mmCIF file of C-alpha atoms and ligand atoms in Angstrom:
data_model
loop_
_atom_site.group_PDB
_atom_site.id
_atom_site.type_symbol
_atom_site.label_atom_id
_atom_site.label_comp_id
_atom_site.label_asym_id
_atom_site.label_seq_id
_atom_site.Cartn_x
_atom_site.Cartn_y
_atom_site.Cartn_z
ATOM 1 C CA MET A 1 14.758 -1.680 -60.152
ATOM 2 C CA ARG A 2 16.828 1.057 -59.742
ATOM 3 C CA GLN A 3 16.952 3.209 -63.085
ATOM 4 C CA PRO A 4 20.683 3.966 -63.915
ATOM 5 C CA ILE A 5 21.443 7.669 -63.634
ATOM 6 C CA ILE A 6 24.427 8.825 -65.842
ATOM 7 C CA ALA A 7 25.209 12.365 -65.178
ATOM 8 C CA GLY A 8 27.599 14.539 -66.754
ATOM 9 C CA ASN A 9 29.305 17.132 -64.838
ATOM 10 C CA TRP A 10 30.901 19.709 -66.977
ATOM 11 C CA LYS A 11 32.743 21.729 -64.453
ATOM 12 C CA MET A 12 34.222 25.113 -65.011
ATOM 13 C CA ASN A 13 34.321 24.180 -69.075
ATOM 14 C CA GLY A 14 32.744 25.508 -72.206
ATOM 15 C CA SER A 15 31.378 28.410 -73.831
ATOM 16 C CA ARG A 16 28.040 29.325 -75.752
ATOM 17 C CA LYS A 17 29.590 27.552 -78.943
ATOM 18 C CA SER A 18 30.926 24.781 -77.297
ATOM 19 C CA ILE A 19 28.034 23.646 -75.306
ATOM 20 C CA ALA A 20 25.393 24.290 -78.089
ATOM 21 C CA ASP A 21 27.663 21.714 -80.178
ATOM 22 C CA LEU A 22 27.320 19.365 -77.006
ATOM 23 C CA MET A 23 23.717 19.642 -76.413
ATOM 24 C CA SER A 24 23.378 19.244 -80.460
ATOM 25 C CA GLY A 25 25.309 15.881 -80.520
ATOM 26 C CA LEU A 26 23.111 15.076 -77.200
ATOM 27 C CA LYS A 27 19.796 15.781 -78.653
ATOM 28 C CA ASN A 28 20.382 13.796 -81.878
ATOM 29 C CA GLY A 29 21.935 10.472 -80.006
ATOM 30 C CA VAL A 30 19.797 10.432 -76.575
ATOM 31 C CA ALA A 31 16.907 8.709 -78.028
ATOM 32 C CA GLU A 32 18.882 5.524 -78.315
ATOM 33 C CA VAL A 33 20.067 5.468 -74.750
ATOM 34 C CA GLY A 34 17.754 2.893 -73.138
ATOM 35 C CA ASP A 35 15.989 3.339 -69.715
ATOM 36 C CA VAL A 36 18.876 5.594 -68.256
ATOM 37 C CA GLU A 37 18.050 8.980 -66.983
ATOM 38 C CA MET A 38 20.676 11.233 -68.197
ATOM 39 C CA VAL A 39 21.729 14.633 -67.051
ATOM 40 C CA VAL A 40 23.735 17.264 -67.777
ATOM 41 C CA SER A 41 25.282 20.095 -65.468
ATOM 42 C CA PRO A 42 26.415 22.920 -66.756
ATOM 43 C CA PRO A 43 28.497 26.059 -65.381
ATOM 44 C CA SER A 44 25.550 27.938 -63.366
ATOM 45 C CA ILE A 45 25.386 30.791 -65.859
ATOM 46 C CA TYR A 46 24.844 28.459 -68.832
ATOM 47 C CA ILE A 47 22.147 26.638 -67.421
ATOM 48 C CA ALA A 48 19.214 28.810 -68.993
ATOM 49 C CA GLU A 49 20.627 28.261 -72.242
ATOM 50 C CA VAL A 50 21.073 24.779 -71.751
ATOM 51 C CA ALA A 51 17.260 24.065 -70.212
ATOM 52 C CA ALA A 52 16.202 26.108 -73.522
ATOM 53 C CA LEU A 53 18.391 23.624 -75.907
ATOM 54 C CA SER A 54 17.426 20.340 -73.533
ATOM 55 C CA SER A 55 13.541 21.345 -73.937
ATOM 56 C CA GLY A 56 11.911 18.427 -75.501
ATOM 57 C CA THR A 57 14.022 16.183 -74.565
ATOM 58 C CA SER A 58 14.501 13.292 -71.783
ATOM 59 C CA ILE A 59 17.744 15.240 -70.669
ATOM 60 C CA ALA A 60 17.817 16.279 -67.287
ATOM 61 C CA LEU A 61 19.442 19.443 -65.904
ATOM 62 C CA SER A 62 21.380 19.554 -62.469
ATOM 63 C CA ALA A 63 23.797 22.311 -61.111
ATOM 64 C CA GLN A 64 27.008 21.948 -59.750
ATOM 65 C CA ASP A 65 26.407 23.631 -56.623
ATOM 66 C CA LEU A 66 24.121 25.629 -54.167
ATOM 67 C CA SER A 67 24.004 27.694 -51.302
ATOM 68 C CA ASP A 68 22.824 26.592 -48.130
ATOM 69 C CA ALA A 69 21.039 29.597 -47.825
ATOM 70 C CA THR A 70 17.796 30.960 -49.013
ATOM 71 C CA SER A 71 18.236 34.468 -50.018
ATOM 72 C CA GLY A 72 19.843 37.630 -48.766
ATOM 73 C CA PRO A 73 23.291 39.095 -48.690
ATOM 74 C CA TYR A 74 25.192 36.309 -49.639
ATOM 75 C CA THR A 75 27.351 37.884 -52.373
ATOM 76 C CA GLY A 76 27.938 35.334 -55.365
ATOM 77 C CA GLU A 77 25.692 32.761 -54.175
ATOM 78 C CA ILE A 78 23.071 30.770 -55.994
ATOM 79 C CA ALA A 79 20.028 29.404 -54.126
ATOM 80 C CA GLY A 80 18.312 26.259 -55.007
ATOM 81 C CA SER A 81 14.931 28.178 -55.674
ATOM 82 C CA MET A 82 16.857 30.066 -58.437
ATOM 83 C CA LEU A 83 17.995 26.599 -59.852
ATOM 84 C CA LYS A 84 14.478 25.079 -59.766
ATOM 85 C CA ASP A 85 12.985 28.181 -61.171
ATOM 86 C CA PHE A 86 15.416 27.537 -64.487
ATOM 87 C CA GLY A 87 14.425 24.407 -64.754
ATOM 88 C CA CYS A 88 17.311 22.237 -62.457
ATOM 89 C CA LYS A 89 16.036 18.710 -61.210
ATOM 90 C CA TYR A 90 19.145 18.024 -59.291
ATOM 91 C CA VAL A 91 22.419 19.436 -57.865
ATOM 92 C CA ILE A 92 25.429 17.944 -56.810
ATOM 93 C CA VAL A 93 26.480 18.788 -53.261
ATOM 94 C CA GLY A 94 29.977 18.055 -51.496
ATOM 95 C CA HIS A 95 31.904 17.554 -54.666
ATOM 96 C CA SER A 96 35.338 16.926 -53.959
ATOM 97 C CA GLU A 97 36.540 19.848 -55.689
ATOM 98 C CA ARG A 98 34.137 21.871 -53.129
ATOM 99 C CA ARG A 99 35.442 19.594 -50.200
ATOM 100 C CA ASN A 100 39.044 19.842 -50.850
ATOM 101 C CA VAL A 101 39.931 22.469 -52.873
ATOM 102 C CA ARG A 102 37.308 25.133 -51.266
ATOM 103 C CA GLY A 103 37.445 23.635 -48.205
ATOM 104 C CA GLU A 104 33.538 23.072 -47.467
ATOM 105 C CA GLY A 105 33.259 20.670 -44.593
ATOM 106 C CA ASP A 106 30.732 17.831 -43.677
ATOM 107 C CA ASP A 107 28.240 20.113 -41.877
ATOM 108 C CA LEU A 108 28.085 22.575 -44.608
ATOM 109 C CA ILE A 109 27.533 19.848 -46.954
ATOM 110 C CA ALA A 110 25.012 18.362 -44.862
ATOM 111 C CA ASP A 111 22.996 21.760 -45.022
ATOM 112 C CA LYS A 112 23.668 22.653 -48.752
ATOM 113 C CA PHE A 113 21.672 18.761 -49.068
ATOM 114 C CA LYS A 114 18.805 19.955 -46.891
ATOM 115 C CA ALA A 115 18.661 23.128 -48.590
ATOM 116 C CA ALA A 116 18.073 21.459 -52.183
ATOM 117 C CA GLN A 117 15.490 19.549 -50.927
ATOM 118 C CA ASP A 118 13.688 22.380 -49.450
ATOM 119 C CA ALA A 119 14.057 24.203 -52.533
ATOM 120 C CA GLY A 120 12.426 20.945 -54.557
ATOM 121 C CA LEU A 121 15.862 19.700 -56.053
ATOM 122 C CA THR A 122 17.191 16.229 -55.911
ATOM 123 C CA PRO A 123 20.791 16.242 -54.106
ATOM 124 C CA ILE A 124 23.425 14.105 -55.743
ATOM 125 C CA LEU A 125 25.527 13.957 -52.675
ATOM 126 C CA CYS A 126 29.516 13.189 -53.675
ATOM 127 C CA ILE A 127 31.564 11.407 -51.335
ATOM 128 C CA GLY A 128 34.875 9.451 -51.527
ATOM 129 C CA GLU A 129 38.575 9.143 -49.704
ATOM 130 C CA LEU A 130 41.715 10.964 -50.668
ATOM 131 C CA LEU A 131 44.397 8.846 -51.829
ATOM 132 C CA GLU A 132 46.430 8.904 -48.526
ATOM 133 C CA GLU A 133 43.055 7.470 -46.728
ATOM 134 C CA ARG A 134 42.923 4.956 -48.951
ATOM 135 C CA GLU A 135 46.475 3.975 -48.561
ATOM 136 C CA SER A 136 45.670 4.113 -44.571
ATOM 137 C CA GLY A 137 42.852 1.739 -45.068
ATOM 138 C CA VAL A 138 39.924 4.242 -44.090
ATOM 139 C CA THR A 139 37.981 4.637 -46.991
ATOM 140 C CA GLU A 140 34.914 3.087 -45.285
ATOM 141 C CA GLU A 141 35.251 5.396 -42.302
ATOM 142 C CA VAL A 142 35.498 8.621 -44.701
ATOM 143 C CA CYS A 143 32.587 7.214 -46.692
ATOM 144 C CA ALA A 144 30.806 6.485 -43.436
ATOM 145 C CA ARG A 145 31.538 9.534 -42.165
ATOM 146 C CA GLN A 146 30.497 11.863 -44.897
ATOM 147 C CA ILE A 147 26.770 9.828 -45.557
ATOM 148 C CA ASP A 148 26.672 10.424 -41.649
ATOM 149 C CA ALA A 149 26.950 14.259 -41.705
ATOM 150 C CA VAL A 150 23.334 14.058 -43.649
ATOM 151 C CA ILE A 151 22.027 11.359 -41.387
ATOM 152 C CA ASN A 152 22.959 12.255 -38.055
ATOM 153 C CA LYS A 153 21.424 15.971 -38.795
ATOM 154 C CA TYR A 154 18.367 14.948 -41.000
ATOM 155 C CA GLY A 155 17.813 11.851 -40.610
ATOM 156 C CA THR A 156 17.925 8.767 -42.736
ATOM 157 C CA SER A 157 14.669 9.216 -44.573
ATOM 158 C CA VAL A 158 15.976 12.024 -46.591
ATOM 159 C CA LEU A 159 18.161 9.801 -48.812
ATOM 160 C CA SER A 160 15.477 8.520 -50.065
ATOM 161 C CA ASN A 161 14.670 11.689 -51.966
ATOM 162 C CA SER A 162 18.825 12.002 -53.239
ATOM 163 C CA VAL A 163 21.287 10.528 -55.159
ATOM 164 C CA VAL A 164 25.107 9.469 -53.673
ATOM 165 C CA ALA A 165 28.013 9.569 -55.807
ATOM 166 C CA TYR A 166 31.028 7.362 -54.751
ATOM 167 C CA GLU A 167 33.765 9.105 -55.948
ATOM 168 C CA PRO A 168 37.472 8.273 -54.592
ATOM 169 C CA VAL A 169 39.262 11.618 -55.032
ATOM 170 C CA TRP A 170 42.335 9.905 -56.525
ATOM 171 C CA ALA A 171 40.381 8.645 -59.438
ATOM 172 C CA ILE A 172 38.716 11.961 -60.619
ATOM 173 C CA GLY A 173 40.387 13.659 -63.283
ATOM 174 C CA THR A 174 43.061 11.382 -63.191
ATOM 175 C CA GLY A 175 42.601 8.466 -65.751
ATOM 176 C CA LYS A 176 42.983 6.074 -62.841
ATOM 177 C CA THR A 177 39.554 4.297 -62.371
ATOM 178 C CA ALA A 178 38.951 2.258 -59.757
ATOM 179 C CA THR A 179 38.249 -1.553 -60.959
ATOM 180 C CA PRO A 180 35.224 -2.467 -60.826
ATOM 181 C CA GLU A 181 35.534 -4.629 -57.981
ATOM 182 C CA GLN A 182 37.179 -1.723 -55.585
ATOM 183 C CA ALA A 183 34.137 -0.265 -56.717
ATOM 184 C CA GLN A 184 31.763 -2.534 -55.921
ATOM 185 C CA LYS A 185 32.999 -3.257 -52.674
ATOM 186 C CA VAL A 186 32.790 0.516 -51.410
ATOM 187 C CA HIS A 187 29.166 0.527 -53.346
ATOM 188 C CA ALA A 188 28.295 -2.490 -51.621
ATOM 189 C CA PHE A 189 29.629 -1.225 -48.095
ATOM 190 C CA ILE A 190 27.659 2.490 -48.205
ATOM 191 C CA ARG A 191 24.546 0.392 -49.374
ATOM 192 C CA ASP A 192 24.790 -1.960 -46.522
ATOM 193 C CA HIS A 193 25.831 1.024 -43.689
ATOM 194 C CA ILE A 194 22.713 2.799 -45.200
ATOM 195 C CA ALA A 195 20.266 -0.305 -44.824
ATOM 196 C CA LYS A 196 21.562 -0.855 -40.953
ATOM 197 C CA LYS A 197 19.276 2.523 -40.610
ATOM 198 C CA ASP A 198 16.685 1.861 -43.241
ATOM 199 C CA GLN A 199 16.482 -1.083 -45.735
ATOM 200 C CA THR A 200 13.897 -0.114 -47.839
ATOM 201 C CA VAL A 201 15.901 3.615 -48.203
ATOM 202 C CA ALA A 202 19.028 1.595 -48.884
ATOM 203 C CA ASP A 203 17.472 -0.686 -51.667
ATOM 204 C CA GLY A 204 15.793 2.351 -53.574
ATOM 205 C CA LEU A 205 19.062 4.362 -53.164
ATOM 206 C CA ARG A 206 21.280 5.110 -56.612
ATOM 207 C CA ILE A 207 24.731 4.997 -56.056
ATOM 208 C CA GLN A 208 26.936 6.494 -58.710
ATOM 209 C CA TYR A 209 30.490 5.968 -59.404
ATOM 210 C CA GLY A 210 32.561 8.503 -60.293
ATOM 211 C CA GLY A 211 36.242 9.222 -61.036
ATOM 212 C CA SER A 212 37.447 8.778 -64.742
ATOM 213 C CA MET A 213 34.652 6.597 -66.084
ATOM 214 C CA ASN A 214 34.752 6.765 -69.828
ATOM 215 C CA ALA A 215 33.360 5.084 -72.650
ATOM 216 C CA GLY A 216 35.947 1.965 -72.659
ATOM 217 C CA ASN A 217 35.514 1.449 -68.688
ATOM 218 C CA ALA A 218 31.759 2.349 -68.137
ATOM 219 C CA ALA A 219 30.457 -0.841 -68.856
ATOM 220 C CA ASP A 220 32.426 -3.098 -66.494
ATOM 221 C CA LEU A 221 31.916 -0.745 -63.680
ATOM 222 C CA LEU A 222 27.927 -0.174 -64.521
ATOM 223 C CA SER A 223 27.744 -4.188 -64.509
ATOM 224 C CA GLN A 224 28.522 -4.365 -60.542
ATOM 225 C CA PRO A 225 25.149 -5.015 -58.924
ATOM 226 C CA ASP A 226 25.887 -1.682 -56.338
ATOM 227 C CA ILE A 227 26.942 0.476 -59.212
ATOM 228 C CA ASP A 228 23.785 2.462 -60.359
ATOM 229 C CA GLY A 229 25.094 4.879 -62.757
ATOM 230 C CA GLY A 230 27.860 7.438 -63.440
ATOM 231 C CA LEU A 231 29.125 10.620 -62.094
ATOM 232 C CA ILE A 232 31.112 11.731 -65.671
ATOM 233 C CA GLY A 233 33.436 15.027 -65.892
ATOM 234 C CA GLY A 234 36.016 14.561 -68.690
ATOM 235 C CA ALA A 235 33.823 12.099 -70.839
ATOM 236 C CA SER A 236 30.811 14.054 -70.358
ATOM 237 C CA LEU A 237 32.258 16.702 -72.515
ATOM 238 C CA LYS A 238 32.374 14.938 -75.602
ATOM 239 C CA ALA A 239 28.557 13.622 -77.136
ATOM 240 C CA GLU A 240 29.697 10.693 -78.471
ATOM 241 C CA ASP A 241 31.603 9.808 -75.206
ATOM 242 C CA PHE A 242 28.855 10.439 -72.881
ATOM 243 C CA LEU A 243 26.509 8.853 -75.018
ATOM 244 C CA ALA A 244 28.189 5.424 -75.372
ATOM 245 C CA ILE A 245 28.541 5.872 -71.230
ATOM 246 C CA GLY A 246 24.708 6.078 -71.564
ATOM 247 C CA LYS A 247 24.204 3.276 -73.771
ATOM 248 C CA ALA A 248 26.451 0.931 -71.388
ATOM 249 C CA ALA A 249 24.016 1.570 -68.680
ATOM 250 C CA GLY A 250 21.014 0.975 -71.143
ATOM 251 C CA ASN A 251 22.665 -2.329 -72.199
ATOM 252 C CA LEU A 252 22.774 -3.907 -68.814
HETATM 253 P P1 PGA B 301 36.128 12.683 -64.270
HETATM 254 O O1 PGA B 301 35.552 13.440 -63.168
HETATM 255 O O2 PGA B 301 35.033 11.811 -64.688
HETATM 256 O O3 PGA B 301 37.040 13.783 -65.190
HETATM 257 O O4 PGA B 301 37.186 12.099 -63.339
HETATM 258 C C1 PGA B 301 34.554 13.270 -62.585
HETATM 259 C C2 PGA B 301 33.918 13.977 -61.227
HETATM 260 O O5 PGA B 301 34.552 14.753 -60.909
HETATM 261 O O6 PGA B 301 33.006 13.965 -61.134
#
């Protein structure tokens, strides 16, 4: 069985005060969430603080991005080993805001995926189509291309130590969620695409849905057979909402 994974992507939000409040809310309620892995991804400058605030709880820590390099003259970059040093277990790679706003390509994202694993982190690989790609019927091709960028360079087995987040770009931060059926169709496609190369890896892989998941729609999405969790932006900034999503995953 795949343990559900609910990860909060805080993006570039928060302050020391708001983060302390959020973490205190999560600490108070996380024990009531069932057998679900709960993860938070603060902006990197707050990782040390969140590591301290989450110590002694089951909440795991993730970063939002990392460098593809290990160390050296890369001003402004953060290496996977540094994230590991501060207690991160996961790191998001290839979020659409890095692909489409910062212009990161498939090849760089594949290298970041590998750099994360080399540092002992588990990458959360984000994939997903733009609205125009969905409208022109190429959703599956886009998702396959984004997964194949990793597989073709590093092999299928690397996916066994990863999480994939399917995030249709048109659903991110828009309040426009994919329907459970739309999401399930793509999740099943992704699993099947990987199964053609390695059935065991595909069966074990946790595939999260992301894109305006909230306390109200989480249960319907999470009850789909190939949806194994969520990557949550806006709704992860409120302890109550994030915990409600965790409970929805735990109650299935
Ligand atoms: P959202 O963001 O939940 O605010 O749509 C999801 C994400 O970008 O990971």
